[in-house]
XYZ file of N, CA and C in Angstrom:
477
model
N 75.079 119.327 64.142
C 74.832 118.463 65.274
C 76.096 118.390 66.126
N 75.940 118.614 67.427
C 77.071 118.589 68.342
C 77.344 117.144 68.777
N 78.643 116.774 68.777
C 79.032 115.431 69.202
C 78.869 115.307 70.712
N 78.192 114.266 71.138
C 77.975 114.044 72.563
C 78.256 112.581 72.896
N 79.456 112.283 73.377
C 79.776 110.894 73.717
C 78.940 110.408 74.898
N 78.651 109.130 74.892
C 77.803 108.578 75.941
C 78.343 107.225 76.393
N 77.978 106.863 77.595
C 78.319 105.558 78.162
C 77.069 105.051 78.881
N 76.039 104.780 78.106
C 74.734 104.450 78.663
C 74.734 103.248 79.631
N 75.377 102.115 79.298
C 75.338 100.998 80.259
C 75.952 101.351 81.609
N 77.042 102.099 81.590
C 77.688 102.486 82.841
C 76.833 103.501 83.617
N 76.155 104.380 82.877
C 75.260 105.332 83.550
C 74.119 104.608 84.247
N 73.537 103.631 83.563
C 72.454 102.855 84.161
C 72.934 102.062 85.380
N 74.097 101.445 85.235
C 74.643 100.656 86.344
C 74.947 101.549 87.547
N 75.556 102.698 87.298
C 75.844 103.632 88.387
C 74.583 104.144 89.052
N 73.578 104.462 88.245
C 72.303 104.939 88.788
C 71.618 103.860 89.620
N 71.647 102.639 89.116
C 71.048 101.524 89.852
C 71.782 101.286 91.175
N 73.104 101.330 91.140
C 73.884 101.136 92.369
C 73.556 102.217 93.390
N 73.474 103.459 92.938
C 73.162 104.564 93.852
C 71.757 104.425 94.429
N 70.799 104.023 93.598
C 69.422 103.845 94.075
C 69.347 102.728 95.121
N 70.054 101.630 94.872
C 70.032 100.514 95.835
C 70.708 100.912 97.133
N 71.839 101.620 97.042
C 72.511 102.097 98.259
C 71.556 102.974 99.070
N 70.867 103.859 98.390
C 69.931 104.760 99.073
C 68.802 103.982 99.754
N 68.251 103.009 99.038
C 67.132 102.234 99.596
C 67.550 101.375 100.785
N 68.676 100.684 100.673
C 69.061 99.824 101.798
C 69.541 100.651 102.991
N 70.112 101.814 102.720
C 70.514 102.688 103.829
C 69.278 103.262 104.525
N 68.299 103.672 103.729
C 67.048 104.163 104.312
C 66.364 103.061 105.111
N 66.319 101.864 104.540
C 65.724 100.738 105.260
C 66.446 100.449 106.565
N 67.763 100.561 106.553
C 68.536 100.322 107.770
C 68.257 101.400 108.814
N 68.152 102.657 108.392
C 67.862 103.740 109.325
C 66.484 103.547 109.955
N 65.498 103.221 109.132
C 64.140 103.012 109.654
C 64.117 101.818 110.607
N 64.768 100.726 110.232
C 64.814 99.544 111.089
C 65.483 99.856 112.426
N 66.581 100.602 112.364
C 67.302 100.958 113.587
C 66.446 101.866 114.466
N 65.695 102.779 113.860
C 64.842 103.695 114.616
C 63.685 102.955 115.277
N 63.075 102.033 114.542
C 61.887 101.330 115.045
C 62.258 100.232 116.031
N 63.271 99.427 115.710
C 63.576 98.242 116.522
C 64.808 98.397 117.402
N 65.639 99.381 117.105
C 66.882 99.518 117.866
C 67.978 98.616 117.340
N 67.653 97.747 116.399
C 68.636 96.849 115.790
C 68.994 97.322 114.392
N 69.885 96.599 113.782
C 70.356 96.982 112.462
C 70.269 95.796 111.514
N 70.119 96.079 110.221
C 70.134 95.023 109.206
C 71.586 94.652 108.919
N 71.897 93.381 108.970
C 73.284 92.932 108.880
C 73.904 93.133 107.500
N 73.120 93.035 106.464
C 73.693 93.029 105.116
C 74.002 94.416 104.558
N 73.477 95.474 105.182
C 73.544 96.793 104.552
C 74.973 97.301 104.379
N 75.832 97.125 105.349
C 77.187 97.663 105.225
C 77.967 96.957 104.125
N 77.904 95.630 104.098
C 78.647 94.876 103.082
C 78.152 95.214 101.671
N 76.847 95.261 101.487
C 76.304 95.588 100.171
C 76.584 97.040 99.790
N 76.491 97.945 100.766
C 76.733 99.357 100.467
C 78.172 99.590 100.016
N 79.120 98.967 100.670
C 80.526 99.124 100.279
C 80.740 98.547 98.880
N 80.198 97.378 98.622
C 80.318 96.757 97.305
C 79.703 97.646 96.227
N 78.501 98.142 96.473
C 77.819 98.971 95.483
C 78.505 100.319 95.300
N 79.154 100.815 96.338
C 79.900 102.063 96.206
C 81.105 101.881 95.285
N 81.741 100.727 95.352
C 82.847 100.431 94.436
C 82.325 100.337 92.998
N 81.200 99.667 92.801
C 80.594 99.579 91.469
C 80.251 100.980 90.959
N 79.662 101.799 91.819
C 79.312 103.166 91.448
C 80.553 103.964 91.057
N 81.639 103.804 91.783
C 82.879 104.528 91.494
C 83.447 104.143 90.141
N 83.528 102.849 89.866
C 84.080 102.398 88.586
C 83.158 102.772 87.422
N 81.847 102.654 87.617
C 80.913 103.029 86.552
C 81.002 104.531 86.282
N 81.083 105.326 87.326
C 81.216 106.768 87.158
C 82.525 107.158 86.493
N 83.596 106.460 86.829
C 84.888 106.735 86.196
C 84.836 106.396 84.714
N 84.120 105.352 84.356
C 83.972 104.982 82.955
C 83.178 106.035 82.187
N 82.117 106.540 82.798
C 81.323 107.598 82.171
C 82.175 108.853 81.998
N 82.947 109.195 83.019
C 83.806 110.383 82.932
C 84.860 110.225 81.839
N 85.380 109.023 81.668
C 86.337 108.784 80.586
C 85.685 109.031 79.234
N 84.500 108.503 79.048
C 83.820 108.644 77.767
C 83.472 110.096 77.462
N 83.148 110.848 78.494
C 82.747 112.243 78.310
C 83.930 113.215 78.422
N 85.132 112.675 78.502
C 86.341 113.495 78.597
C 86.300 114.369 79.847
N 85.843 113.790 80.953
C 85.624 114.551 82.176
C 86.669 114.359 83.251
N 87.675 113.524 83.018
C 88.718 113.350 84.021
C 89.669 114.540 83.997
N 90.267 114.825 85.129
C 91.207 115.937 85.235
C 92.451 115.623 84.422
N 92.866 116.610 83.635
C 94.083 116.457 82.842
C 94.725 117.835 82.747
N 96.027 117.889 82.895
C 96.747 119.144 82.727
C 97.113 119.248 81.257
N 96.489 120.192 80.572
C 96.641 120.291 79.133
C 97.593 121.374 78.666
N 98.400 121.928 79.577
C 99.293 123.021 79.199
C 100.250 122.601 78.092
N 100.940 121.488 78.275
C 101.885 121.013 77.264
C 101.155 120.628 75.980
N 100.033 119.977 76.139
C 99.251 119.538 74.983
C 98.822 120.718 74.109
N 98.367 121.783 74.742
C 97.933 122.966 73.985
C 99.102 123.714 73.358
N 100.273 123.606 73.963
C 101.438 124.346 73.467
C 102.117 123.653 72.287
N 101.858 122.372 72.108
C 102.535 121.619 71.048
C 101.861 121.816 69.691
N 102.650 121.733 68.618
C 102.056 121.702 67.277
C 101.274 120.395 67.070
N 100.565 120.301 65.965
C 99.630 119.187 65.729
C 100.269 117.805 65.814
N 101.386 117.572 65.129
C 101.985 116.225 65.106
C 102.477 115.786 66.488
N 103.242 116.600 67.204
C 103.649 116.176 68.553
C 102.462 116.046 69.515
N 101.428 116.879 69.312
C 100.242 116.765 70.164
C 99.581 115.406 69.961
N 99.477 114.968 68.728
C 98.891 113.647 68.445
C 99.723 112.548 69.093
N 101.042 112.672 69.027
C 101.926 111.681 69.652
C 101.722 111.667 71.168
N 101.545 112.835 71.759
C 101.301 112.914 73.203
C 99.963 112.278 73.571
N 98.948 112.516 72.752
C 97.631 111.913 73.004
C 97.726 110.390 72.925
N 98.453 109.879 71.939
C 98.644 108.427 71.821
C 99.405 107.893 73.035
N 100.441 108.621 73.462
C 101.216 108.201 74.641
C 100.332 108.170 75.888
N 99.518 109.198 76.069
C 98.595 109.231 77.206
C 97.632 108.039 77.164
N 97.099 107.764 75.976
C 96.185 106.631 75.823
C 96.855 105.310 76.118
N 98.088 105.152 75.650
C 98.826 103.911 75.916
C 99.110 103.725 77.403
N 99.508 104.795 78.071
C 99.770 104.699 79.515
C 98.498 104.303 80.273
N 97.388 104.952 79.936
C 96.118 104.601 80.573
C 95.700 103.177 80.261
N 95.911 102.747 79.014
C 95.542 101.383 78.614
C 96.376 100.348 79.358
N 97.640 100.646 79.576
C 98.493 99.711 80.325
C 97.986 99.559 81.753
N 97.692 100.683 82.407
C 97.196 100.625 83.784
C 95.868 99.878 83.855
N 94.928 100.240 82.981
C 93.617 99.575 83.011
C 93.715 98.112 82.588
N 94.619 97.813 81.661
C 94.836 96.421 81.276
C 95.354 95.595 82.436
N 96.280 96.166 83.210
C 96.806 95.455 84.383
C 95.717 95.250 85.436
N 94.911 96.276 85.666
C 93.811 96.141 86.629
C 92.838 95.061 86.171
N 92.524 95.057 84.886
C 91.605 94.051 84.342
C 92.195 92.651 84.479
N 93.453 92.499 84.097
C 94.115 91.188 84.143
C 94.191 90.653 85.572
N 94.754 91.457 86.469
C 94.931 90.979 87.837
C 93.604 90.893 88.582
N 92.635 91.745 88.230
C 91.300 91.620 88.816
C 90.625 90.327 88.397
N 90.773 89.970 87.116
C 90.204 88.706 86.634
C 90.907 87.516 87.279
N 92.226 87.622 87.411
C 92.990 86.544 88.046
C 92.571 86.361 89.507
N 92.422 87.469 90.235
C 91.990 87.397 91.630
C 90.578 86.831 91.736
N 89.691 87.259 90.841
C 88.323 86.749 90.851
C 88.303 85.243 90.623
N 89.097 84.779 89.675
C 89.164 83.346 89.389
C 89.712 82.569 90.581
N 90.744 83.106 91.227
C 91.311 82.434 92.405
C 90.302 82.365 93.545
N 89.573 83.453 93.759
C 88.555 83.447 94.810
C 87.438 82.448 94.485
N 87.125 82.304 93.211
C 86.132 81.319 92.793
C 86.648 79.902 93.073
N 87.892 79.633 92.717
C 88.478 78.312 92.939
C 88.606 77.985 94.422
N 89.004 78.967 95.214
C 89.197 78.737 96.653
C 87.883 78.707 97.419
N 86.804 79.120 96.773
C 85.480 79.181 97.390
C 85.480 80.049 98.642
N 86.183 81.187 98.565
C 86.236 82.128 99.689
C 84.880 82.772 99.903
N 84.575 82.995 101.157
C 83.305 83.620 101.515
C 83.547 84.993 102.118
N 82.587 85.879 101.928
C 82.720 87.231 102.488
C 82.610 87.149 104.003
N 83.322 88.035 104.706
C 83.336 87.945 106.171
C 82.002 88.261 106.826
N 81.220 89.158 106.232
C 79.979 89.572 106.879
C 78.822 88.617 106.683
N 78.521 88.313 105.438
C 77.332 87.531 105.120
C 77.631 86.108 104.684
N 78.882 85.809 104.433
C 79.242 84.473 103.996
C 78.887 84.183 102.545
N 78.756 85.214 101.736
C 78.496 85.030 100.310
C 79.812 84.773 99.587
N 79.762 84.127 98.431
C 81.002 83.911 97.690
C 81.691 85.240 97.373
N 82.951 85.325 97.711
C 83.707 86.563 97.535
C 83.828 86.968 96.074
N 83.846 85.992 95.171
C 84.018 86.313 93.754
C 82.836 87.092 93.205
N 81.666 86.991 93.842
C 80.519 87.786 93.397
C 80.846 89.276 93.453
N 81.550 89.672 94.491
C 81.928 91.077 94.649
C 83.092 91.444 93.728
N 84.046 90.546 93.599
C 85.259 90.842 92.841
C 85.043 90.835 91.328
N 84.040 90.149 90.859
C 83.794 90.046 89.422
C 83.627 91.413 88.753
N 83.127 92.375 89.498
C 82.871 93.694 88.923
C 84.152 94.470 88.655
N 85.226 94.158 89.355
C 86.490 94.857 89.128
C 87.008 94.650 87.704
N 87.207 93.412 87.232
C 87.687 93.275 85.860
C 86.660 93.708 84.814
N 85.379 93.500 85.086
C 84.357 93.899 84.116
C 84.334 95.413 83.909
N 84.326 96.153 84.996
C 84.230 97.603 84.872
C 85.557 98.240 84.472
N 86.680 97.631 84.839
C 87.953 98.177 84.355
C 88.103 97.887 82.855
N 87.559 96.778 82.371
C 87.552 96.517 80.928
C 86.646 97.525 80.214
N 85.521 97.867 80.834
C 84.652 98.902 80.254
C 85.391 100.235 80.199
N 86.148 100.543 81.249
C 86.938 101.775 81.244
C 87.992 101.739 80.146
N 88.559 100.571 79.900
C 89.553 100.421 78.838
C 88.922 100.722 77.467
N 87.729 100.221 77.247
C 87.009 100.505 75.999
C 86.721 101.998 75.886
N 86.256 102.607 76.974
C 85.945 104.044 76.956
C 87.204 104.882 76.747
N 88.328 104.429 77.288
C 89.594 105.135 77.068
C 89.981 105.083 75.592
N 89.804 103.930 74.982
C 90.098 103.803 73.553
C 89.199 104.730 72.734
N 87.920 104.763 73.057
C 86.997 105.656 72.358
C 87.403 107.117 72.542
N 87.745 107.479 73.770
C 88.142 108.858 74.049
C 89.410 109.231 73.288
N 90.402 108.347 73.283
C 91.660 108.629 72.592
C 91.421 108.803 71.099
N 90.627 107.923 70.507
C 90.319 108.057 69.084
C 89.564 109.351 68.785
N 88.615 109.704 69.638
C 87.871 110.952 69.449
C 88.778 112.173 69.588
N 89.715 112.128 70.517
C 90.656 113.242 70.672
C 91.575 113.339 69.459
N 92.012 112.210 68.933
C 92.878 112.231 67.754
C 92.136 112.750 66.526
N 90.845 112.486 66.435
C 90.035 112.940 65.308
C 89.558 114.377 65.465
N 89.848 114.975 66.636
C 89.436 116.344 66.872
C 87.982 116.487 67.288
N 87.359 115.399 67.695
C 85.942 115.450 68.097
C 85.769 115.884 69.546
N 86.840 115.788 70.341
C 86.781 116.223 71.739
C 87.822 117.310 71.959
N 87.409 118.377 72.587
C 88.330 119.457 72.928
C 88.988 119.154 74.260
N 90.160 119.785 74.461
C 90.854 119.631 75.736
C 90.059 120.275 76.856
N 89.427 121.392 76.559
C 88.614 122.106 77.549
C 87.140 121.890 77.199
N 86.359 121.313 78.129
C 84.921 121.113 77.836
C 84.154 122.418 77.797
């Protein structure tokens, strides 16, 4: 049996975001064609959903070992130093994603406390920002899974 890592919740979320973007964009095009006017909410929602789609897709790519990585040094090293390099790579990624998660959560909480509203529709700004710490935390989990799988030899450097 071949090992096949998966990130099903992120795949579903990304697919749903893409489907909604497509539907509201189509609705906006039809409305503009028929009435000459535009639906006000489509741009704000489309930008928000595109960010969700990007983070969900990045999480799926992490789980499937699909992000770009230069593996020349990694392939040239013997087993023990290669493992140390993989751990170092995982730690660096975890630090970055941990900072994004922490500061994203902090910003979301501040926007909730300040009761900031979005400029276009006047919706609470934290509704949009909440996805940043959630999806960066999901990426952090997927990075941990990927690093462990690479250390166990379950994922190759070259897909």
